[in-house]
Amino acid sequence: MHNPQQHHSLIAQTPGHTPLALASSLQEMASSPTLAINEVVAARRAAGRKTIHLGFGEASFPLHPLLNEAMARAAKHTGYAPVAGIPSLRKAIAAYLERTRGLAFTPDQIIVAPGSKPLLYTLLQALEGDLLLPVPSWVSYAPHARLAGRRVIPVETGASDHHRLTPQTLSETLARARFEGANPRILIVNTPGNPTGSMFSGEDTQAIAHWSRERGITLISDEIYAELAHGWRAHVSPAQFYPEGCIVTGGLSKAFSAGGWRLGYAALPGGTASKQLMASLRALASEIWSSATTPVQEAAVVAYSSTAELTSYVKASARIHAYAVSRLYETLAEAGALCPRPAGGFYLYPDFAPWRDALLERGVTTSEQLAHYLLDHWDIAALPGTAFGEPPQALRLRLATSMLYTLAEAETENEREEVLWAMLAQAEKWPEGDAHNEMAIEMPALEQARTSLRAFIASLG
Ligand code: PMP
Ligand code: GLU
């Protein structure tokens, strides 16, 4: 007769049959370093430890009232939106890309999602081939590619020429990758870039687009920082030169300081192949997130309508990011750190190689150890170069300035907003171009970061 107890013990003994066992492909996967450091800083602060937060890149100006009002008007719209986005938003984004970047997309070539991050991931799921990925580059591209079962082929870039990506390096990398059995078919570029803040020149952008076109490589151009160019280099989209093979992504997170709204887009080329790609993205979206939040989409229509008020809000926030970055850049350059001068966004990427010996004496030989050392001994949170694909021994850190505009301690939300609105009003009056580097703005947290970094570097001798 069947004995249930005996049956149970037999199953329990079967190797591998423990509950909650992880898939082997995910056992090594940790939380994304950007979001992880943000939580580390929050926990330290909650425990009363002051921390200079250079770890997380989040544009955090107060929401523009026009977006706030649009969101309030739409809050009751609780129905699901169409998978690719509401028609008015897709139309507004197409028009925005035409107006601001001279790119011709029709609304049916636009798809929106809860952030550009899931779109970047689903693009790598949907497109054929392995990924050519410049080093350093943003933390999530490589994990996305690996989750999608693609090989990641690093393309080396260097600080000495502002991380240029040249056809020669691309060709050499492609040849080597093919020789090793990979099938590179996709290249991601990000200008202005995270983590370096570098921007490609117009000529280099054109050369990268032509190189990709000649080889039938799909170019994904992550332009989420496009609106945040600092003024001494213009943003040029490679889609201008390769409209049939370049996908442009972006969203509300950086220019409109609304990362938590989770709204991003991808603009796909025209043509039959692209229609199939859109169908595939819609299919993936419909199985994973269904649609982006409906009221957020309705408010985003306003964001992408570029009224004069919104345009000057975005411009003023870009100026403040530029100001903070250039202050910190000065500090690093004066102290002798090797650091490409950022041209956009809110990141810096210094190299502490000049102090390798002094750091070795402190037991620091890798960027990860350096990041830990800074947090433990100097209360400075930063991300190690390894998070961006660098080899462990490269003593590079990514510093984000965007959390330094107000003091973290003892501030109400209203006080914080007041300070930031005053800052935006001040920046709106600055002259055109990159003369705002000469202006002065009161940012105690930034000054504290400068002082601490200066002291840290001085302590290394
Ligand atoms: N690309 C880059 C380079 C980023 O820094 C970010 C923000 N972390 C994203 C894409 C994704 O932004 P979101 O999902 O908020 O659109
Ligand atoms: N863009 C931010 C950063 O690189 C964080 C948000 C994210 O990674 O999703 O710090």
mmCIF file of C-alpha atoms in Angstrom, residues 44-408:
data_model
loop_
_atom_site.group_PDB
_atom_site.id
_atom_site.type_symbol
_atom_site.label_atom_id
_atom_site.label_comp_id
_atom_site.label_asym_id
_atom_site.label_seq_id
_atom_site.Cartn_x
_atom_site.Cartn_y
_atom_site.Cartn_z
ATOM 1 C CA ARG A 44 24.282 54.706 6.678
ATOM 2 C CA ARG A 45 22.383 57.970 6.956
ATOM 3 C CA ALA A 46 19.525 56.279 8.802
ATOM 4 C CA ALA A 47 22.136 54.990 11.265
ATOM 5 C CA GLY A 48 23.334 58.578 11.748
ATOM 6 C CA ARG A 49 26.513 58.377 9.650
ATOM 7 C CA LYS A 50 27.111 61.401 7.474
ATOM 8 C CA THR A 51 27.911 60.379 3.931
ATOM 9 C CA ILE A 52 29.001 62.347 0.890
ATOM 10 C CA HIS A 53 26.883 60.733 -1.769
ATOM 11 C CA LEU A 54 28.726 60.578 -5.067
ATOM 12 C CA GLY A 55 27.436 57.092 -5.782
ATOM 13 C CA PHE A 56 24.117 57.568 -7.529
ATOM 14 C CA GLY A 57 23.184 59.545 -10.609
ATOM 15 C CA GLU A 58 19.720 60.934 -10.149
ATOM 16 C CA ALA A 59 18.477 64.247 -11.484
ATOM 17 C CA SER A 60 16.440 65.532 -8.560
ATOM 18 C CA PHE A 61 15.170 69.000 -9.344
ATOM 19 C CA PRO A 62 11.572 69.584 -8.274
ATOM 20 C CA LEU A 63 8.996 68.404 -10.755
ATOM 21 C CA HIS A 64 7.896 71.129 -13.128
ATOM 22 C CA PRO A 65 4.383 72.403 -12.210
ATOM 23 C CA LEU A 66 3.125 71.778 -15.753
ATOM 24 C CA LEU A 67 3.941 68.071 -15.358
ATOM 25 C CA ASN A 68 2.540 68.028 -11.861
ATOM 26 C CA GLU A 69 -0.770 69.494 -13.074
ATOM 27 C CA ALA A 70 -0.958 67.122 -16.036
ATOM 28 C CA MET A 71 -0.362 64.183 -13.713
ATOM 29 C CA ALA A 72 -3.042 65.384 -11.303
ATOM 30 C CA ARG A 73 -5.532 65.741 -14.166
ATOM 31 C CA ALA A 74 -4.768 62.192 -15.314
ATOM 32 C CA ALA A 75 -4.601 60.481 -11.916
ATOM 33 C CA LYS A 76 -8.063 58.988 -12.307
ATOM 34 C CA HIS A 77 -7.170 57.320 -15.577
ATOM 35 C CA THR A 78 -6.607 53.930 -14.089
ATOM 36 C CA GLY A 79 -7.050 51.829 -17.196
ATOM 37 C CA TYR A 80 -4.193 50.039 -18.909
ATOM 38 C CA ALA A 81 -2.646 51.992 -21.751
ATOM 39 C CA PRO A 82 -1.903 50.452 -25.167
ATOM 40 C CA VAL A 83 1.240 48.279 -24.991
ATOM 41 C CA ALA A 84 3.445 50.621 -27.062
ATOM 42 C CA GLY A 85 2.099 53.756 -25.406
ATOM 43 C CA ILE A 86 -0.762 56.207 -25.793
ATOM 44 C CA PRO A 87 -0.935 57.652 -29.322
ATOM 45 C CA SER A 88 -0.589 61.279 -28.173
ATOM 46 C CA LEU A 89 2.672 60.497 -26.379
ATOM 47 C CA ARG A 90 4.160 58.557 -29.277
ATOM 48 C CA LYS A 91 3.283 61.495 -31.511
ATOM 49 C CA ALA A 92 4.766 64.026 -29.062
ATOM 50 C CA ILE A 93 8.041 62.084 -28.787
ATOM 51 C CA ALA A 94 8.377 61.778 -32.578
ATOM 52 C CA ALA A 95 7.831 65.527 -32.916
ATOM 53 C CA TYR A 96 10.272 66.234 -30.069
ATOM 54 C CA LEU A 97 13.046 64.192 -31.696
ATOM 55 C CA GLU A 98 12.461 66.035 -34.963
ATOM 56 C CA ARG A 99 12.450 69.459 -33.305
ATOM 57 C CA THR A 100 15.392 68.946 -30.976
ATOM 58 C CA ARG A 101 17.647 66.544 -32.937
ATOM 59 C CA GLY A 102 16.491 66.751 -36.521
ATOM 60 C CA LEU A 103 15.476 63.070 -36.507
ATOM 61 C CA ALA A 104 12.539 61.910 -38.622
ATOM 62 C CA PHE A 105 10.415 59.312 -36.814
ATOM 63 C CA THR A 106 6.708 58.658 -37.195
ATOM 64 C CA PRO A 107 4.607 57.917 -34.082
ATOM 65 C CA ASP A 108 4.326 54.229 -35.005
ATOM 66 C CA GLN A 109 8.134 53.975 -34.737
ATOM 67 C CA ILE A 110 8.033 55.006 -31.068
ATOM 68 C CA ILE A 111 7.480 52.654 -28.132
ATOM 69 C CA VAL A 112 7.320 53.773 -24.499
ATOM 70 C CA ALA A 113 7.883 51.703 -21.376
ATOM 71 C CA PRO A 114 8.442 52.017 -17.602
ATOM 72 C CA GLY A 115 11.914 53.504 -18.123
ATOM 73 C CA SER A 116 14.339 53.132 -20.990
ATOM 74 C CA LYS A 117 16.108 50.428 -18.973
ATOM 75 C CA PRO A 118 13.564 47.664 -19.721
ATOM 76 C CA LEU A 119 13.532 48.775 -23.351
ATOM 77 C CA LEU A 120 17.307 48.447 -23.602
ATOM 78 C CA TYR A 121 16.996 44.962 -22.162
ATOM 79 C CA THR A 122 14.178 43.880 -24.455
ATOM 80 C CA LEU A 123 16.038 45.279 -27.454
ATOM 81 C CA LEU A 124 18.918 42.968 -26.610
ATOM 82 C CA GLN A 125 16.434 40.102 -26.257
ATOM 83 C CA ALA A 126 14.846 40.851 -29.610
ATOM 84 C CA LEU A 127 17.837 41.672 -31.812
ATOM 85 C CA GLU A 128 20.126 39.050 -33.242
ATOM 86 C CA GLY A 129 23.769 38.723 -32.277
ATOM 87 C CA ASP A 130 26.343 39.615 -29.671
ATOM 88 C CA LEU A 131 27.000 43.059 -28.214
ATOM 89 C CA LEU A 132 29.944 45.366 -28.866
ATOM 90 C CA LEU A 133 30.181 47.444 -25.720
ATOM 91 C CA PRO A 134 32.571 50.341 -25.136
ATOM 92 C CA VAL A 135 34.516 50.205 -21.864
ATOM 93 C CA PRO A 136 33.704 51.954 -19.613
ATOM 94 C CA SER A 137 29.952 52.077 -20.008
ATOM 95 C CA TRP A 138 26.816 52.196 -17.872
ATOM 96 C CA VAL A 139 26.379 49.378 -15.355
ATOM 97 C CA SER A 140 23.301 47.705 -16.819
ATOM 98 C CA TYR A 141 24.117 47.089 -20.492
ATOM 99 C CA ALA A 142 26.380 44.081 -19.881
ATOM 100 C CA PRO A 143 23.994 42.365 -17.409
ATOM 101 C CA HIS A 144 21.155 42.974 -19.897
ATOM 102 C CA ALA A 145 23.141 41.311 -22.665
ATOM 103 C CA ARG A 146 24.065 38.358 -20.472
ATOM 104 C CA LEU A 147 20.462 37.910 -19.331
ATOM 105 C CA ALA A 148 19.513 37.852 -22.990
ATOM 106 C CA GLY A 149 22.130 35.144 -23.599
ATOM 107 C CA ARG A 150 24.471 37.381 -25.613
ATOM 108 C CA ARG A 151 28.214 37.636 -25.447
ATOM 109 C CA VAL A 152 29.606 40.998 -24.423
ATOM 110 C CA ILE A 153 32.572 42.135 -26.481
ATOM 111 C CA PRO A 154 34.421 44.994 -24.804
ATOM 112 C CA VAL A 155 35.623 47.846 -27.008
ATOM 113 C CA GLU A 156 38.504 49.644 -25.310
ATOM 114 C CA THR A 157 38.464 53.436 -25.041
ATOM 115 C CA GLY A 158 40.895 55.754 -23.272
ATOM 116 C CA ALA A 159 40.797 58.795 -21.022
ATOM 117 C CA SER A 160 43.553 60.584 -22.952
ATOM 118 C CA ASP A 161 41.247 61.268 -25.922
ATOM 119 C CA HIS A 162 37.970 61.631 -23.977
ATOM 120 C CA HIS A 163 36.989 58.023 -24.608
ATOM 121 C CA ARG A 164 36.714 58.385 -28.355
ATOM 122 C CA LEU A 165 35.371 55.413 -30.215
ATOM 123 C CA THR A 166 37.166 55.132 -33.531
ATOM 124 C CA PRO A 167 36.418 52.998 -36.603
ATOM 125 C CA GLN A 168 39.895 51.519 -36.265
ATOM 126 C CA THR A 169 39.302 50.251 -32.707
ATOM 127 C CA LEU A 170 35.859 49.020 -33.690
ATOM 128 C CA SER A 171 37.239 47.114 -36.700
ATOM 129 C CA GLU A 172 40.041 45.528 -34.675
ATOM 130 C CA THR A 173 37.594 44.486 -31.950
ATOM 131 C CA LEU A 174 35.138 43.108 -34.482
ATOM 132 C CA ALA A 175 37.823 41.047 -36.235
ATOM 133 C CA ARG A 176 39.105 39.621 -32.954
ATOM 134 C CA ALA A 177 35.598 38.816 -31.733
ATOM 135 C CA ARG A 178 34.728 36.993 -34.958
ATOM 136 C CA PHE A 179 37.997 35.079 -34.783
ATOM 137 C CA GLU A 180 36.983 33.970 -31.285
ATOM 138 C CA GLY A 181 33.645 32.722 -32.581
ATOM 139 C CA ALA A 182 31.396 35.565 -31.504
ATOM 140 C CA ASN A 183 28.745 37.091 -33.729
ATOM 141 C CA PRO A 184 28.736 40.827 -32.968
ATOM 142 C CA ARG A 185 25.690 42.488 -34.515
ATOM 143 C CA ILE A 186 24.837 45.242 -32.040
ATOM 144 C CA LEU A 187 26.775 48.278 -30.782
ATOM 145 C CA ILE A 188 25.587 50.464 -27.895
ATOM 146 C CA VAL A 189 26.793 54.049 -27.680
ATOM 147 C CA ASN A 190 25.900 56.575 -24.995
ATOM 148 C CA THR A 191 26.667 60.247 -25.549
ATOM 149 C CA PRO A 192 26.804 62.219 -23.265
ATOM 150 C CA GLY A 193 28.050 59.172 -21.441
ATOM 151 C CA ASN A 194 27.710 57.500 -18.096
ATOM 152 C CA PRO A 195 30.255 57.128 -16.373
ATOM 153 C CA THR A 196 32.670 59.563 -18.063
ATOM 154 C CA GLY A 197 30.461 62.502 -19.085
ATOM 155 C CA SER A 198 32.284 62.466 -22.428
ATOM 156 C CA MET A 199 30.502 63.320 -25.647
ATOM 157 C CA PHE A 200 31.422 62.255 -29.155
ATOM 158 C CA SER A 201 32.294 65.022 -31.590
ATOM 159 C CA GLY A 202 30.025 65.370 -34.620
ATOM 160 C CA GLU A 203 32.730 63.856 -36.878
ATOM 161 C CA ASP A 204 33.288 60.873 -34.605
ATOM 162 C CA THR A 205 29.536 60.286 -34.369
ATOM 163 C CA GLN A 206 29.321 60.277 -38.138
ATOM 164 C CA ALA A 207 32.295 57.912 -38.425
ATOM 165 C CA ILE A 208 30.752 55.465 -35.921
ATOM 166 C CA ALA A 209 27.430 55.577 -37.775
ATOM 167 C CA HIS A 210 29.108 54.940 -41.140
ATOM 168 C CA TRP A 211 31.214 52.146 -39.728
ATOM 169 C CA SER A 212 28.081 50.447 -38.352
ATOM 170 C CA ARG A 213 26.148 50.996 -41.550
ATOM 171 C CA GLU A 214 28.854 49.465 -43.745
ATOM 172 C CA ARG A 215 28.797 46.314 -41.614
ATOM 173 C CA GLY A 216 25.061 46.054 -41.004
ATOM 174 C CA ILE A 217 25.564 46.468 -37.259
ATOM 175 C CA THR A 218 22.498 47.692 -35.342
ATOM 176 C CA LEU A 219 23.420 50.826 -33.445
ATOM 177 C CA ILE A 220 21.606 51.517 -30.182
ATOM 178 C CA SER A 221 22.119 55.152 -29.266
ATOM 179 C CA ASP A 222 21.261 55.750 -25.621
ATOM 180 C CA GLU A 223 20.575 59.484 -25.599
ATOM 181 C CA ILE A 224 19.128 59.776 -22.117
ATOM 182 C CA TYR A 225 21.598 62.595 -21.275
ATOM 183 C CA ALA A 226 21.221 64.440 -24.623
ATOM 184 C CA GLU A 227 19.422 67.402 -23.055
ATOM 185 C CA LEU A 228 22.147 67.740 -20.433
ATOM 186 C CA ALA A 229 25.068 68.751 -22.659
ATOM 187 C CA HIS A 230 27.138 71.392 -20.871
ATOM 188 C CA GLY A 231 27.447 73.741 -23.795
ATOM 189 C CA TRP A 232 30.949 73.317 -25.220
ATOM 190 C CA ARG A 233 30.067 70.332 -27.386
ATOM 191 C CA ALA A 234 26.785 69.857 -29.255
ATOM 192 C CA HIS A 235 24.848 66.630 -29.002
ATOM 193 C CA VAL A 236 24.687 64.901 -32.369
ATOM 194 C CA SER A 237 22.648 61.734 -32.786
ATOM 195 C CA PRO A 238 24.192 58.975 -34.915
ATOM 196 C CA ALA A 239 20.650 58.302 -36.189
ATOM 197 C CA GLN A 240 21.127 61.363 -38.429
ATOM 198 C CA PHE A 241 23.720 59.426 -40.424
ATOM 199 C CA TYR A 242 22.280 55.923 -40.155
ATOM 200 C CA PRO A 243 18.497 56.266 -39.970
ATOM 201 C CA GLU A 244 17.800 52.734 -41.208
ATOM 202 C CA GLY A 245 19.928 50.985 -38.553
ATOM 203 C CA CYS A 246 19.996 53.211 -35.478
ATOM 204 C CA ILE A 247 17.642 52.962 -32.509
ATOM 205 C CA VAL A 248 17.444 55.981 -30.201
ATOM 206 C CA THR A 249 16.462 55.635 -26.545
ATOM 207 C CA GLY A 250 15.719 58.254 -23.915
ATOM 208 C CA GLY A 251 13.245 59.200 -21.233
ATOM 209 C CA LEU A 252 12.065 61.528 -18.488
ATOM 210 C CA SER A 253 14.602 60.481 -15.850
ATOM 211 C CA LYS A 254 17.431 62.906 -16.486
ATOM 212 C CA ALA A 255 16.189 66.003 -18.347
ATOM 213 C CA PHE A 256 12.889 66.178 -16.462
ATOM 214 C CA SER A 257 14.189 64.934 -13.098
ATOM 215 C CA ALA A 258 11.516 62.240 -12.984
ATOM 216 C CA GLY A 259 13.389 58.932 -12.700
ATOM 217 C CA GLY A 260 10.802 57.558 -10.299
ATOM 218 C CA TRP A 261 8.030 58.104 -12.805
ATOM 219 C CA ARG A 262 9.632 55.374 -14.868
ATOM 220 C CA LEU A 263 9.029 56.604 -18.388
ATOM 221 C CA GLY A 264 11.370 55.874 -21.264
ATOM 222 C CA TYR A 265 11.115 55.463 -25.011
ATOM 223 C CA ALA A 266 12.789 53.805 -27.949
ATOM 224 C CA ALA A 267 12.565 55.239 -31.471
ATOM 225 C CA LEU A 268 13.027 52.581 -34.148
ATOM 226 C CA PRO A 269 13.992 53.049 -37.809
ATOM 227 C CA GLY A 270 11.398 52.811 -40.602
ATOM 228 C CA GLY A 271 11.103 49.828 -42.964
ATOM 229 C CA THR A 272 9.966 46.225 -42.880
ATOM 230 C CA ALA A 273 12.694 44.799 -40.649
ATOM 231 C CA SER A 274 12.000 47.491 -38.110
ATOM 232 C CA LYS A 275 8.260 46.709 -38.145
ATOM 233 C CA GLN A 276 9.157 43.163 -37.164
ATOM 234 C CA LEU A 277 11.395 44.476 -34.404
ATOM 235 C CA MET A 278 8.535 46.676 -33.143
ATOM 236 C CA ALA A 279 6.184 43.672 -33.190
ATOM 237 C CA SER A 280 8.704 41.700 -31.190
ATOM 238 C CA LEU A 281 9.206 44.496 -28.630
ATOM 239 C CA ARG A 282 5.440 44.843 -28.262
ATOM 240 C CA ALA A 283 5.150 41.105 -27.730
ATOM 241 C CA LEU A 284 7.838 41.131 -25.041
ATOM 242 C CA ALA A 285 6.361 44.259 -23.425
ATOM 243 C CA SER A 286 2.886 42.743 -23.428
ATOM 244 C CA GLU A 287 4.183 39.652 -21.642
ATOM 245 C CA ILE A 288 6.307 41.518 -19.103
ATOM 246 C CA TRP A 289 5.026 44.996 -18.157
ATOM 247 C CA SER A 290 1.820 45.399 -20.234
ATOM 248 C CA SER A 291 2.185 49.172 -20.555
ATOM 249 C CA ALA A 292 3.793 52.194 -18.910
ATOM 250 C CA THR A 293 1.728 53.890 -16.188
ATOM 251 C CA THR A 294 -1.181 55.682 -17.834
ATOM 252 C CA PRO A 295 -1.176 59.035 -15.937
ATOM 253 C CA VAL A 296 2.611 59.257 -16.296
ATOM 254 C CA GLN A 297 2.243 58.879 -20.046
ATOM 255 C CA GLU A 298 -0.327 61.658 -20.131
ATOM 256 C CA ALA A 299 1.982 63.970 -18.184
ATOM 257 C CA ALA A 300 4.868 62.993 -20.462
ATOM 258 C CA VAL A 301 2.916 64.357 -23.430
ATOM 259 C CA VAL A 302 3.297 67.761 -21.782
ATOM 260 C CA ALA A 303 7.027 67.203 -21.156
ATOM 261 C CA TYR A 304 7.668 66.425 -24.813
ATOM 262 C CA SER A 305 5.589 69.334 -26.066
ATOM 263 C CA SER A 306 8.561 71.659 -25.269
ATOM 264 C CA THR A 307 6.771 74.800 -24.172
ATOM 265 C CA ALA A 308 9.116 77.751 -23.626
ATOM 266 C CA GLU A 309 8.757 77.274 -19.869
ATOM 267 C CA LEU A 310 9.779 73.623 -19.960
ATOM 268 C CA THR A 311 12.621 74.272 -22.358
ATOM 269 C CA SER A 312 14.120 76.855 -20.047
ATOM 270 C CA TYR A 313 13.619 74.570 -17.009
ATOM 271 C CA VAL A 314 15.556 71.783 -18.755
ATOM 272 C CA LYS A 315 18.244 74.200 -19.886
ATOM 273 C CA ALA A 316 18.652 75.659 -16.400
ATOM 274 C CA SER A 317 18.956 72.194 -14.885
ATOM 275 C CA ALA A 318 21.602 71.293 -17.489
ATOM 276 C CA ARG A 319 23.527 74.425 -16.489
ATOM 277 C CA ILE A 320 23.456 73.484 -12.828
ATOM 278 C CA HIS A 321 24.653 69.958 -13.580
ATOM 279 C CA ALA A 322 27.428 71.523 -15.682
ATOM 280 C CA TYR A 323 28.320 73.894 -12.867
ATOM 281 C CA ALA A 324 28.609 71.168 -10.218
ATOM 282 C CA VAL A 325 30.573 68.866 -12.500
ATOM 283 C CA SER A 326 33.023 71.589 -13.453
ATOM 284 C CA ARG A 327 33.622 72.538 -9.810
ATOM 285 C CA LEU A 328 34.477 68.967 -8.914
ATOM 286 C CA TYR A 329 36.502 68.611 -12.084
ATOM 287 C CA GLU A 330 38.626 71.600 -11.054
ATOM 288 C CA THR A 331 39.300 70.008 -7.680
ATOM 289 C CA LEU A 332 40.370 66.711 -9.210
ATOM 290 C CA ALA A 333 42.489 68.299 -11.915
ATOM 291 C CA GLU A 334 44.234 70.613 -9.416
ATOM 292 C CA ALA A 335 44.975 67.639 -7.178
ATOM 293 C CA GLY A 336 46.530 65.782 -10.095
ATOM 294 C CA ALA A 337 43.924 63.084 -10.761
ATOM 295 C CA LEU A 338 43.642 61.974 -14.369
ATOM 296 C CA CYS A 339 40.117 62.808 -15.445
ATOM 297 C CA PRO A 340 38.592 63.536 -18.840
ATOM 298 C CA ARG A 341 36.714 66.849 -18.739
ATOM 299 C CA PRO A 342 33.005 65.980 -18.863
ATOM 300 C CA ALA A 343 30.959 67.534 -21.670
ATOM 301 C CA GLY A 344 27.493 66.530 -20.475
ATOM 302 C CA GLY A 345 25.475 64.854 -17.729
ATOM 303 C CA PHE A 346 26.480 64.722 -14.076
ATOM 304 C CA TYR A 347 29.335 62.266 -13.799
ATOM 305 C CA LEU A 348 33.126 62.380 -13.528
ATOM 306 C CA TYR A 349 35.476 59.493 -13.965
ATOM 307 C CA PRO A 350 38.837 60.178 -12.297
ATOM 308 C CA ASP A 351 41.744 57.783 -12.316
ATOM 309 C CA PHE A 352 43.738 57.491 -9.081
ATOM 310 C CA ALA A 353 46.639 55.664 -10.755
ATOM 311 C CA PRO A 354 49.086 58.470 -9.806
ATOM 312 C CA TRP A 355 48.665 57.346 -6.171
ATOM 313 C CA ARG A 356 48.928 53.616 -6.782
ATOM 314 C CA ASP A 357 51.912 53.165 -4.436
ATOM 315 C CA ALA A 358 50.385 55.191 -1.613
ATOM 316 C CA LEU A 359 47.146 53.260 -2.001
ATOM 317 C CA LEU A 360 48.989 49.953 -2.009
ATOM 318 C CA GLU A 361 50.403 50.875 1.429
ATOM 319 C CA ARG A 362 46.793 51.156 2.589
ATOM 320 C CA GLY A 363 45.933 47.751 1.161
ATOM 321 C CA VAL A 364 44.144 49.227 -1.858
ATOM 322 C CA THR A 365 44.981 47.714 -5.226
ATOM 323 C CA THR A 366 41.612 47.616 -7.002
ATOM 324 C CA SER A 367 38.840 50.111 -7.715
ATOM 325 C CA GLU A 368 36.498 48.145 -5.494
ATOM 326 C CA GLN A 369 38.904 48.363 -2.571
ATOM 327 C CA LEU A 370 39.312 52.054 -3.297
ATOM 328 C CA ALA A 371 35.543 52.620 -3.194
ATOM 329 C CA HIS A 372 35.336 50.725 0.119
ATOM 330 C CA TYR A 373 38.289 52.621 1.527
ATOM 331 C CA LEU A 374 36.713 55.956 0.651
ATOM 332 C CA LEU A 375 33.434 54.976 2.243
ATOM 333 C CA ASP A 376 34.971 53.522 5.393
ATOM 334 C CA HIS A 377 37.636 56.175 6.011
ATOM 335 C CA TRP A 378 36.317 59.305 4.320
ATOM 336 C CA ASP A 379 32.537 58.806 4.288
ATOM 337 C CA ILE A 380 32.546 59.246 0.527
ATOM 338 C CA ALA A 381 30.302 56.959 -1.543
ATOM 339 C CA ALA A 382 31.411 56.338 -5.140
ATOM 340 C CA LEU A 383 31.198 53.475 -7.610
ATOM 341 C CA PRO A 384 34.246 51.457 -8.666
ATOM 342 C CA GLY A 385 35.354 51.268 -12.302
ATOM 343 C CA THR A 386 34.650 47.520 -12.274
ATOM 344 C CA ALA A 387 30.924 48.344 -12.242
ATOM 345 C CA PHE A 388 31.465 49.899 -15.671
ATOM 346 C CA GLY A 389 33.406 47.002 -17.137
ATOM 347 C CA GLU A 390 36.952 48.038 -16.210
ATOM 348 C CA PRO A 391 39.590 45.538 -15.071
ATOM 349 C CA PRO A 392 39.876 45.398 -11.244
ATOM 350 C CA GLN A 393 43.322 47.043 -11.079
ATOM 351 C CA ALA A 394 42.235 50.203 -12.903
ATOM 352 C CA LEU A 395 41.957 52.659 -10.011
ATOM 353 C CA ARG A 396 39.023 54.538 -11.467
ATOM 354 C CA LEU A 397 35.887 55.689 -9.718
ATOM 355 C CA ARG A 398 32.649 57.143 -10.965
ATOM 356 C CA LEU A 399 31.618 60.251 -9.086
ATOM 357 C CA ALA A 400 28.059 61.524 -9.545
ATOM 358 C CA THR A 401 27.458 65.144 -8.559
ATOM 359 C CA SER A 402 23.662 65.117 -8.805
ATOM 360 C CA MET A 403 23.014 64.360 -5.127
ATOM 361 C CA LEU A 404 25.044 67.374 -3.959
ATOM 362 C CA TYR A 405 22.770 70.290 -4.762
ATOM 363 C CA THR A 406 21.101 70.392 -1.371
ATOM 364 C CA LEU A 407 22.106 69.176 2.059
ATOM 365 C CA ALA A 408 20.788 65.739 2.928
#
